[in-house]
PDB file of N, CA and C in Angstrom:
ATOM      1  N   MET A   1       0.847  -1.187   0.000  1.00  0.00           N
ATOM      2  CA  MET A   1       0.000   0.000   0.000  1.00  0.00           C
ATOM      3  C   MET A   1       0.882   1.236   0.000  1.00  0.00           C
ATOM      4  N   ASN A   2       0.648   2.125  -0.926  1.00  0.00           N
ATOM      5  CA  ASN A   2       1.424   3.341  -1.026  1.00  0.00           C
ATOM      6  C   ASN A   2       0.727   4.448  -0.241  1.00  0.00           C
ATOM      7  N   ILE A   3       1.265   4.798   0.929  1.00  0.00           N
ATOM      8  CA  ILE A   3       0.660   5.825   1.784  1.00  0.00           C
ATOM      9  C   ILE A   3       0.625   7.158   1.052  1.00  0.00           C
ATOM     10  N   ARG A   4       1.662   7.503   0.326  1.00  0.00           N
ATOM     11  CA  ARG A   4       1.698   8.791  -0.385  1.00  0.00           C
ATOM     12  C   ARG A   4       0.512   8.905  -1.329  1.00  0.00           C
ATOM     13  N   LYS A   5       0.149   7.831  -1.990  1.00  0.00           N
ATOM     14  CA  LYS A   5      -0.997   7.833  -2.899  1.00  0.00           C
ATOM     15  C   LYS A   5      -2.271   8.171  -2.128  1.00  0.00           C
ATOM     16  N   SER A   6      -2.436   7.621  -0.925  1.00  0.00           N
ATOM     17  CA  SER A   6      -3.620   7.907  -0.121  1.00  0.00           C
ATOM     18  C   SER A   6      -3.687   9.370   0.266  1.00  0.00           C
ATOM     19  N   ILE A   7      -2.536   9.972   0.537  1.00  0.00           N
ATOM     20  CA  ILE A   7      -2.504  11.369   0.954  1.00  0.00           C
ATOM     21  C   ILE A   7      -2.873  12.284  -0.207  1.00  0.00           C
ATOM     22  N   GLU A   8      -2.390  11.980  -1.396  1.00  0.00           N
ATOM     23  CA  GLU A   8      -2.579  12.866  -2.531  1.00  0.00           C
ATOM     24  C   GLU A   8      -3.973  12.761  -3.146  1.00  0.00           C
ATOM     25  N   ALA A   9      -4.615  11.632  -3.055  1.00  0.00           N
ATOM     26  CA  ALA A   9      -5.939  11.449  -3.658  1.00  0.00           C
ATOM     27  C   ALA A   9      -7.003  12.125  -2.809  1.00  0.00           C
ATOM     28  N   ALA A  10      -8.092  12.571  -3.446  1.00  0.00           N
ATOM     29  CA  ALA A  10      -9.208  13.156  -2.702  1.00  0.00           C
ATOM     30  C   ALA A  10      -9.839  12.068  -1.839  1.00  0.00           C
ATOM     31  N   PRO A  11     -10.051  12.363  -0.550  1.00  0.00           N
ATOM     32  CA  PRO A  11     -10.630  11.359   0.348  1.00  0.00           C
ATOM     33  C   PRO A  11     -12.017  10.914  -0.108  1.00  0.00           C
ATOM     34  N   THR A  12     -12.302   9.649   0.096  1.00  0.00           N
ATOM     35  CA  THR A  12     -13.597   9.101  -0.288  1.00  0.00           C
ATOM     36  C   THR A  12     -14.312   8.515   0.923  1.00  0.00           C
ATOM     37  N   VAL A  13     -15.571   8.177   0.696  1.00  0.00           N
ATOM     38  CA  VAL A  13     -16.422   7.575   1.725  1.00  0.00           C
ATOM     39  C   VAL A  13     -17.033   6.317   1.132  1.00  0.00           C
ATOM     40  N   GLU A  14     -17.038   5.248   1.904  1.00  0.00           N
ATOM     41  CA  GLU A  14     -17.724   4.024   1.502  1.00  0.00           C
ATOM     42  C   GLU A  14     -18.655   3.635   2.633  1.00  0.00           C
ATOM     43  N   VAL A  15     -19.911   3.326   2.290  1.00  0.00           N
ATOM     44  CA  VAL A  15     -20.896   2.910   3.294  1.00  0.00           C
ATOM     45  C   VAL A  15     -21.125   1.416   3.155  1.00  0.00           C
ATOM     46  N   ARG A  16     -21.042   0.706   4.280  1.00  0.00           N
ATOM     47  CA  ARG A  16     -21.306  -0.732   4.302  1.00  0.00           C
ATOM     48  C   ARG A  16     -22.391  -1.019   5.318  1.00  0.00           C
ATOM     49  N   SER A  17     -23.336  -1.859   4.925  1.00  0.00           N
ATOM     50  CA  SER A  17     -24.400  -2.238   5.856  1.00  0.00           C
ATOM     51  C   SER A  17     -24.597  -3.748   5.935  1.00  0.00           C
ATOM     52  N   ASP A  18     -23.945  -4.501   5.057  1.00  0.00           N
ATOM     53  CA  ASP A  18     -24.202  -5.943   5.003  1.00  0.00           C
ATOM     54  C   ASP A  18     -23.246  -6.779   5.849  1.00  0.00           C
ATOM     55  N   LYS A  19     -21.951  -6.617   5.655  1.00  0.00           N
ATOM     56  CA  LYS A  19     -21.001  -7.418   6.429  1.00  0.00           C
ATOM     57  C   LYS A  19     -19.832  -6.538   6.837  1.00  0.00           C
ATOM     58  N   PRO A  20     -19.250  -6.821   8.009  1.00  0.00           N
ATOM     59  CA  PRO A  20     -18.126  -5.999   8.465  1.00  0.00           C
ATOM     60  C   PRO A  20     -16.871  -6.258   7.646  1.00  0.00           C
ATOM     61  N   PRO A  21     -16.060  -5.231   7.453  1.00  0.00           N
ATOM     62  CA  PRO A  21     -14.793  -5.450   6.764  1.00  0.00           C
ATOM     63  C   PRO A  21     -13.814  -6.161   7.698  1.00  0.00           C
ATOM     64  N   THR A  22     -12.905  -6.891   7.122  1.00  0.00           N
ATOM     65  CA  THR A  22     -11.829  -7.467   7.932  1.00  0.00           C
ATOM     66  C   THR A  22     -10.883  -6.327   8.306  1.00  0.00           C
ATOM     67  N   LEU A  23     -10.025  -6.581   9.277  1.00  0.00           N
ATOM     68  CA  LEU A  23      -9.045  -5.573   9.659  1.00  0.00           C
ATOM     69  C   LEU A  23      -8.174  -5.199   8.464  1.00  0.00           C
ATOM     70  N   GLU A  24      -7.784  -6.198   7.692  1.00  0.00           N
ATOM     71  CA  GLU A  24      -6.929  -5.943   6.530  1.00  0.00           C
ATOM     72  C   GLU A  24      -7.647  -5.091   5.483  1.00  0.00           C
ATOM     73  N   GLU A  25      -8.930  -5.358   5.244  1.00  0.00           N
ATOM     74  CA  GLU A  25      -9.708  -4.552   4.296  1.00  0.00           C
ATOM     75  C   GLU A  25      -9.822  -3.109   4.775  1.00  0.00           C
ATOM     76  N   ALA A  26     -10.114  -2.939   6.055  1.00  0.00           N
ATOM     77  CA  ALA A  26     -10.258  -1.590   6.611  1.00  0.00           C
ATOM     78  C   ALA A  26      -8.932  -0.835   6.529  1.00  0.00           C
ATOM     79  N   GLN A  27      -7.824  -1.507   6.887  1.00  0.00           N
ATOM     80  CA  GLN A  27      -6.510  -0.862   6.824  1.00  0.00           C
ATOM     81  C   GLN A  27      -6.148  -0.463   5.399  1.00  0.00           C
ATOM     82  N   ALA A  28      -6.464  -1.314   4.444  1.00  0.00           N
ATOM     83  CA  ALA A  28      -6.177  -1.003   3.043  1.00  0.00           C
ATOM     84  C   ALA A  28      -6.986   0.198   2.589  1.00  0.00           C
ATOM     85  N   PHE A  29      -8.247   0.292   3.013  1.00  0.00           N
ATOM     86  CA  PHE A  29      -9.095   1.399   2.576  1.00  0.00           C
ATOM     87  C   PHE A  29      -8.659   2.726   3.183  1.00  0.00           C
ATOM     88  N   VAL A  30      -8.333   2.731   4.492  1.00  0.00           N
ATOM     89  CA  VAL A  30      -7.973   3.992   5.152  1.00  0.00           C
ATOM     90  C   VAL A  30      -6.491   4.318   5.015  1.00  0.00           C
ATOM     91  N   GLY A  31      -5.689   3.361   4.552  1.00  0.00           N
ATOM     92  CA  GLY A  31      -4.273   3.615   4.320  1.00  0.00           C
ATOM     93  C   GLY A  31      -3.396   3.514   5.542  1.00  0.00           C
ATOM     94  N   GLY A  32      -3.785   2.685   6.505  1.00  0.00           N
ATOM     95  CA  GLY A  32      -2.948   2.512   7.695  1.00  0.00           C
ATOM     96  C   GLY A  32      -3.736   2.013   8.883  1.00  0.00           C
ATOM     97  N   PRO A  33      -3.258   2.318  10.101  1.00  0.00           N
ATOM     98  CA  PRO A  33      -3.931   1.861  11.314  1.00  0.00           C
ATOM     99  C   PRO A  33      -5.345   2.428  11.407  1.00  0.00           C
ATOM    100  N   VAL A  34      -6.264   1.608  11.878  1.00  0.00           N
ATOM    101  CA  VAL A  34      -7.684   1.980  11.889  1.00  0.00           C
ATOM    102  C   VAL A  34      -8.121   2.442  13.278  1.00  0.00           C
ATOM    103  N   GLU A  35      -8.852   3.536  13.287  1.00  0.00           N
ATOM    104  CA  GLU A  35      -9.513   4.005  14.513  1.00  0.00           C
ATOM    105  C   GLU A  35     -11.009   4.017  14.241  1.00  0.00           C
ATOM    106  N   ALA A  36     -11.799   3.664  15.259  1.00  0.00           N
ATOM    107  CA  ALA A  36     -13.261   3.636  15.123  1.00  0.00           C
ATOM    108  C   ALA A  36     -13.879   4.739  15.967  1.00  0.00           C
ATOM    109  N   LEU A  37     -14.921   5.385  15.414  1.00  0.00           N
ATOM    110  CA  LEU A  37     -15.652   6.435  16.117  1.00  0.00           C
ATOM    111  C   LEU A  37     -17.140   6.181  15.923  1.00  0.00           C
ATOM    112  N   ASP A  38     -17.877   6.037  17.030  1.00  0.00           N
ATOM    113  CA  ASP A  38     -19.332   5.865  16.942  1.00  0.00           C
ATOM    114  C   ASP A  38     -19.997   7.223  16.811  1.00  0.00           C
ATOM    115  N   VAL A  39     -20.815   7.381  15.767  1.00  0.00           N
ATOM    116  CA  VAL A  39     -21.575   8.608  15.521  1.00  0.00           C
ATOM    117  C   VAL A  39     -23.011   8.186  15.265  1.00  0.00           C
ATOM    118  N   GLY A  40     -23.883   8.420  16.243  1.00  0.00           N
ATOM    119  CA  GLY A  40     -25.260   7.964  16.110  1.00  0.00           C
ATOM    120  C   GLY A  40     -25.287   6.448  16.022  1.00  0.00           C
ATOM    121  N   TYR A  41     -26.012   5.923  15.070  1.00  0.00           N
ATOM    122  CA  TYR A  41     -26.088   4.466  14.894  1.00  0.00           C
ATOM    123  C   TYR A  41     -25.054   3.961  13.891  1.00  0.00           C
ATOM    124  N   ARG A  42     -24.072   4.787  13.597  1.00  0.00           N
ATOM    125  CA  ARG A  42     -23.024   4.425  12.646  1.00  0.00           C
ATOM    126  C   ARG A  42     -21.676   4.323  13.355  1.00  0.00           C
ATOM    127  N   THR A  43     -20.778   3.568  12.763  1.00  0.00           N
ATOM    128  CA  THR A  43     -19.388   3.541  13.212  1.00  0.00           C
ATOM    129  C   THR A  43     -18.527   3.980  12.039  1.00  0.00           C
ATOM    130  N   LEU A  44     -17.669   4.966  12.272  1.00  0.00           N
ATOM    131  CA  LEU A  44     -16.774   5.467  11.243  1.00  0.00           C
ATOM    132  C   LEU A  44     -15.387   4.880  11.470  1.00  0.00           C
ATOM    133  N   LEU A  45     -14.793   4.344  10.425  1.00  0.00           N
ATOM    134  CA  LEU A  45     -13.435   3.819  10.481  1.00  0.00           C
ATOM    135  C   LEU A  45     -12.546   4.739   9.651  1.00  0.00           C
ATOM    136  N   PHE A  46     -11.431   5.176  10.247  1.00  0.00           N
ATOM    137  CA  PHE A  46     -10.538   6.099   9.563  1.00  0.00           C
ATOM    138  C   PHE A  46      -9.104   5.849  10.022  1.00  0.00           C
ATOM    139  N   ASN A  47      -8.147   6.478   9.359  1.00  0.00           N
ATOM    140  CA  ASN A  47      -6.735   6.306   9.676  1.00  0.00           C
ATOM    141  C   ASN A  47      -6.415   7.096  10.938  1.00  0.00           C
ATOM    142  N   GLU A  48      -5.978   6.393  11.983  1.00  0.00           N
ATOM    143  CA  GLU A  48      -5.715   7.067  13.254  1.00  0.00           C
ATOM    144  C   GLU A  48      -4.530   8.026  13.175  1.00  0.00           C
ATOM    145  N   ASN A  49      -3.676   7.875  12.181  1.00  0.00           N
ATOM    146  CA  ASN A  49      -2.533   8.773  12.000  1.00  0.00           C
ATOM    147  C   ASN A  49      -2.731   9.741  10.842  1.00  0.00           C
ATOM    148  N   GLY A  50      -3.947   9.846  10.362  1.00  0.00           N
ATOM    149  CA  GLY A  50      -4.217  10.660   9.176  1.00  0.00           C
ATOM    150  C   GLY A  50      -3.761  12.100   9.278  1.00  0.00           C
ATOM    151  N   ARG A  51      -4.024  12.739  10.407  1.00  0.00           N
ATOM    152  CA  ARG A  51      -3.600  14.138  10.562  1.00  0.00           C
ATOM    153  C   ARG A  51      -2.079  14.249  10.601  1.00  0.00           C
ATOM    154  N   LEU A  52      -1.424  13.318  11.287  1.00  0.00           N
ATOM    155  CA  LEU A  52       0.045  13.346  11.352  1.00  0.00           C
ATOM    156  C   LEU A  52       0.669  13.152   9.975  1.00  0.00           C
ATOM    157  N   LEU A  53      -0.012  12.375   9.125  1.00  0.00           N
ATOM    158  CA  LEU A  53       0.483  12.124   7.770  1.00  0.00           C
ATOM    159  C   LEU A  53       0.125  13.239   6.794  1.00  0.00           C
ATOM    160  N   GLY A  54      -0.679  14.186   7.247  1.00  0.00           N
ATOM    161  CA  GLY A  54      -1.067  15.304   6.386  1.00  0.00           C
ATOM    162  C   GLY A  54      -2.175  14.975   5.405  1.00  0.00           C
ATOM    163  N   MET A  55      -2.985  13.959   5.714  1.00  0.00           N
ATOM    164  CA  MET A  55      -4.099  13.619   4.819  1.00  0.00           C
ATOM    165  C   MET A  55      -5.123  14.760   4.829  1.00  0.00           C
ATOM    166  N   PRO A  56      -5.760  15.028   3.687  1.00  0.00           N
ATOM    167  CA  PRO A  56      -6.704  16.141   3.609  1.00  0.00           C
ATOM    168  C   PRO A  56      -8.040  15.837   4.309  1.00  0.00           C
ATOM    169  N   PHE A  57      -8.715  16.915   4.733  1.00  0.00           N
ATOM    170  CA  PHE A  57     -10.043  16.831   5.330  1.00  0.00           C
ATOM    171  C   PHE A  57     -10.978  16.092   4.374  1.00  0.00           C
ATOM    172  N   ASN A  58     -11.823  15.226   4.919  1.00  0.00           N
ATOM    173  CA  ASN A  58     -12.731  14.436   4.085  1.00  0.00           C
ATOM    174  C   ASN A  58     -14.031  15.207   3.865  1.00  0.00           C
ATOM    175  N   ARG A  59     -14.039  16.022   2.831  1.00  0.00           N
ATOM    176  CA  ARG A  59     -15.202  16.849   2.508  1.00  0.00           C
ATOM    177  C   ARG A  59     -16.402  15.969   2.109  1.00  0.00           C
ATOM    178  N   ALA A  60     -16.134  14.864   1.446  1.00  0.00           N
ATOM    179  CA  ALA A  60     -17.216  13.957   1.036  1.00  0.00           C
ATOM    180  C   ALA A  60     -17.957  13.418   2.257  1.00  0.00           C
ATOM    181  N   LEU A  61     -17.226  13.141   3.328  1.00  0.00           N
ATOM    182  CA  LEU A  61     -17.854  12.656   4.562  1.00  0.00           C
ATOM    183  C   LEU A  61     -18.723  13.733   5.177  1.00  0.00           C
ATOM    184  N   PHE A  62     -18.203  14.946   5.250  1.00  0.00           N
ATOM    185  CA  PHE A  62     -18.973  16.067   5.788  1.00  0.00           C
ATOM    186  C   PHE A  62     -20.258  16.259   4.980  1.00  0.00           C
ATOM    187  N   ASP A  63     -20.151  16.248   3.650  1.00  0.00           N
ATOM    188  CA  ASP A  63     -21.327  16.405   2.790  1.00  0.00           C
ATOM    189  C   ASP A  63     -22.320  15.265   2.983  1.00  0.00           C
ATOM    190  N   HIS A  64     -21.809  14.046   3.174  1.00  0.00           N
ATOM    191  CA  HIS A  64     -22.671  12.882   3.399  1.00  0.00           C
ATOM    192  C   HIS A  64     -23.561  13.111   4.618  1.00  0.00           C
ATOM    193  N   PHE A  65     -22.960  13.559   5.711  1.00  0.00           N
ATOM    194  CA  PHE A  65     -23.745  13.783   6.924  1.00  0.00           C
ATOM    195  C   PHE A  65     -24.600  15.032   6.835  1.00  0.00           C
ATOM    196  N   ARG A  66     -24.135  16.046   6.161  1.00  0.00           N
ATOM    197  CA  ARG A  66     -24.907  17.286   6.043  1.00  0.00           C
ATOM    198  C   ARG A  66     -26.214  17.039   5.301  1.00  0.00           C
ATOM    199  N   THR A  67     -26.186  16.189   4.286  1.00  0.00           N
ATOM    200  CA  THR A  67     -27.386  15.948   3.496  1.00  0.00           C
ATOM    201  C   THR A  67     -28.297  14.880   4.099  1.00  0.00           C
ATOM    202  N   ARG A  68     -27.750  14.005   4.961  1.00  0.00           N
ATOM    203  CA  ARG A  68     -28.549  12.915   5.515  1.00  0.00           C
ATOM    204  C   ARG A  68     -28.895  13.091   6.985  1.00  0.00           C
ATOM    205  N   ALA A  69     -28.024  13.723   7.730  1.00  0.00           N
ATOM    206  CA  ALA A  69     -28.233  13.887   9.169  1.00  0.00           C
ATOM    207  C   ALA A  69     -27.507  15.154   9.609  1.00  0.00           C
ATOM    208  N   GLY A  70     -28.114  16.286   9.321  1.00  0.00           N
ATOM    209  CA  GLY A  70     -27.479  17.579   9.567  1.00  0.00           C
ATOM    210  C   GLY A  70     -26.940  17.748  10.966  1.00  0.00           C
ATOM    211  N   HIS A  71     -27.642  17.206  11.951  1.00  0.00           N
ATOM    212  CA  HIS A  71     -27.197  17.362  13.331  1.00  0.00           C
ATOM    213  C   HIS A  71     -25.882  16.629  13.604  1.00  0.00           C
ATOM    214  N   LEU A  72     -25.548  15.628  12.791  1.00  0.00           N
ATOM    215  CA  LEU A  72     -24.295  14.903  12.976  1.00  0.00           C
ATOM    216  C   LEU A  72     -23.144  15.525  12.190  1.00  0.00           C
ATOM    217  N   ALA A  73     -23.462  16.388  11.229  1.00  0.00           N
ATOM    218  CA  ALA A  73     -22.417  17.002  10.410  1.00  0.00           C
ATOM    219  C   ALA A  73     -21.453  17.798  11.268  1.00  0.00           C
ATOM    220  N   PHE A  74     -21.974  18.482  12.282  1.00  0.00           N
ATOM    221  CA  PHE A  74     -21.103  19.269  13.144  1.00  0.00           C
ATOM    222  C   PHE A  74     -20.131  18.369  13.904  1.00  0.00           C
ATOM    223  N   GLN A  75     -20.605  17.211  14.390  1.00  0.00           N
ATOM    224  CA  GLN A  75     -19.716  16.275  15.088  1.00  0.00           C
ATOM    225  C   GLN A  75     -18.599  15.805  14.166  1.00  0.00           C
ATOM    226  N   VAL A  76     -18.951  15.513  12.932  1.00  0.00           N
ATOM    227  CA  VAL A  76     -17.967  15.053  11.960  1.00  0.00           C
ATOM    228  C   VAL A  76     -16.962  16.165  11.680  1.00  0.00           C
ATOM    229  N   PHE A  77     -17.453  17.385  11.512  1.00  0.00           N
ATOM    230  CA  PHE A  77     -16.576  18.522  11.244  1.00  0.00           C
ATOM    231  C   PHE A  77     -15.643  18.764  12.429  1.00  0.00           C
ATOM    232  N   ARG A  78     -16.203  18.696  13.631  1.00  0.00           N
ATOM    233  CA  ARG A  78     -15.421  18.936  14.841  1.00  0.00           C
ATOM    234  C   ARG A  78     -14.347  17.861  15.044  1.00  0.00           C
ATOM    235  N   ALA A  79     -14.659  16.636  14.657  1.00  0.00           N
ATOM    236  CA  ALA A  79     -13.684  15.550  14.782  1.00  0.00           C
ATOM    237  C   ALA A  79     -12.539  15.705  13.786  1.00  0.00           C
ATOM    238  N   ASN A  80     -12.738  16.565  12.769  1.00  0.00           N
ATOM    239  CA  ASN A  80     -11.709  16.853  11.774  1.00  0.00           C
ATOM    240  C   ASN A  80     -11.172  15.566  11.140  1.00  0.00           C
ATOM    241  N   LEU A  81     -12.097  14.723  10.676  1.00  0.00           N
ATOM    242  CA  LEU A  81     -11.688  13.455  10.073  1.00  0.00           C
ATOM    243  C   LEU A  81     -11.043  13.694   8.720  1.00  0.00           C
ATOM    244  N   VAL A  82      -9.946  12.997   8.498  1.00  0.00           N
ATOM    245  CA  VAL A  82      -9.184  13.166   7.268  1.00  0.00           C
ATOM    246  C   VAL A  82      -8.995  11.806   6.604  1.00  0.00           C
ATOM    247  N   GLY A  83      -8.671  11.838   5.326  1.00  0.00           N
ATOM    248  CA  GLY A  83      -8.434  10.604   4.589  1.00  0.00           C
ATOM    249  C   GLY A  83      -9.726   9.848   4.301  1.00  0.00           C
ATOM    250  N   ASN A  84      -9.586   8.649   3.768  1.00  0.00           N
ATOM    251  CA  ASN A  84     -10.734   7.810   3.446  1.00  0.00           C
ATOM    252  C   ASN A  84     -11.438   7.355   4.717  1.00  0.00           C
ATOM    253  N   VAL A  85     -12.762   7.253   4.640  1.00  0.00           N
ATOM    254  CA  VAL A  85     -13.546   6.827   5.800  1.00  0.00           C
ATOM    255  C   VAL A  85     -14.551   5.767   5.380  1.00  0.00           C
ATOM    256  N   LEU A  86     -14.618   4.691   6.161  1.00  0.00           N
ATOM    257  CA  LEU A  86     -15.638   3.656   5.993  1.00  0.00           C
ATOM    258  C   LEU A  86     -16.749   3.939   6.990  1.00  0.00           C
ATOM    259  N   ILE A  87     -17.988   3.971   6.521  1.00  0.00           N
ATOM    260  CA  ILE A  87     -19.138   4.133   7.404  1.00  0.00           C
ATOM    261  C   ILE A  87     -19.820   2.777   7.512  1.00  0.00           C
ATOM    262  N   LEU A  88     -19.915   2.278   8.736  1.00  0.00           N
ATOM    263  CA  LEU A  88     -20.540   0.975   8.971  1.00  0.00           C
ATOM    264  C   LEU A  88     -21.884   1.169   9.651  1.00  0.00           C
ATOM    265  N   THR A  89     -22.902   0.492   9.126  1.00  0.00           N
ATOM    266  CA  THR A  89     -24.232   0.508   9.724  1.00  0.00           C
ATOM    267  C   THR A  89     -24.744  -0.927   9.778  1.00  0.00           C
ATOM    268  N   GLY A  90     -25.800  -1.143  10.533  1.00  0.00           N
ATOM    269  CA  GLY A  90     -26.432  -2.456  10.586  1.00  0.00           C
ATOM    270  C   GLY A  90     -25.462  -3.567  10.944  1.00  0.00           C
ATOM    271  N   ASP A  91     -25.535  -4.673  10.193  1.00  0.00           N
ATOM    272  CA  ASP A  91     -24.698  -5.841  10.450  1.00  0.00           C
ATOM    273  C   ASP A  91     -23.197  -5.562  10.265  1.00  0.00           C
ATOM    274  N   ALA A  92     -22.876  -4.556   9.474  1.00  0.00           N
ATOM    275  CA  ALA A  92     -21.466  -4.254   9.211  1.00  0.00           C
ATOM    276  C   ALA A  92     -20.753  -3.714  10.443  1.00  0.00           C
ATOM    277  N   LYS A  93     -21.494  -3.246  11.445  1.00  0.00           N
ATOM    278  CA  LYS A  93     -20.877  -2.712  12.661  1.00  0.00           C
ATOM    279  C   LYS A  93     -20.350  -3.807  13.585  1.00  0.00           C
ATOM    280  N   GLU A  94     -20.807  -5.029  13.376  1.00  0.00           N
ATOM    281  CA  GLU A  94     -20.456  -6.129  14.282  1.00  0.00           C
ATOM    282  C   GLU A  94     -18.936  -6.255  14.431  1.00  0.00           C
ATOM    283  N   GLY A  95     -18.487  -6.183  15.669  1.00  0.00           N
ATOM    284  CA  GLY A  95     -17.078  -6.304  15.965  1.00  0.00           C
ATOM    285  C   GLY A  95     -16.294  -5.011  15.912  1.00  0.00           C
ATOM    286  N   TRP A  96     -16.910  -3.923  15.447  1.00  0.00           N
ATOM    287  CA  TRP A  96     -16.211  -2.653  15.324  1.00  0.00           C
ATOM    288  C   TRP A  96     -16.666  -1.597  16.319  1.00  0.00           C
ATOM    289  N   SER A  97     -17.879  -1.722  16.846  1.00  0.00           N
ATOM    290  CA  SER A  97     -18.369  -0.668  17.743  1.00  0.00           C
ATOM    291  C   SER A  97     -18.299  -1.080  19.183  1.00  0.00           C
TER     292      SER A  97
END
């Protein structure tokens, strides 16, 4: 996995509701060590070292919450999540929250 590639690309968001990702899948998507944050009935997985690595703010994640759950957008903005983020809901949260 090329960390530099993750830093330079625009951060993306993937939503999963069917099955939880493996640790290896989550690490590959976020580009490194995974941290979990519970937001409402969702669990967000992101790179725990993202800010230290200089990954950009995840605008797609902010927009996702602003359009679907405005009250949670502020929490996401305040958490200053950077890099790629996996959003887990339903059965996909099993083992992560």
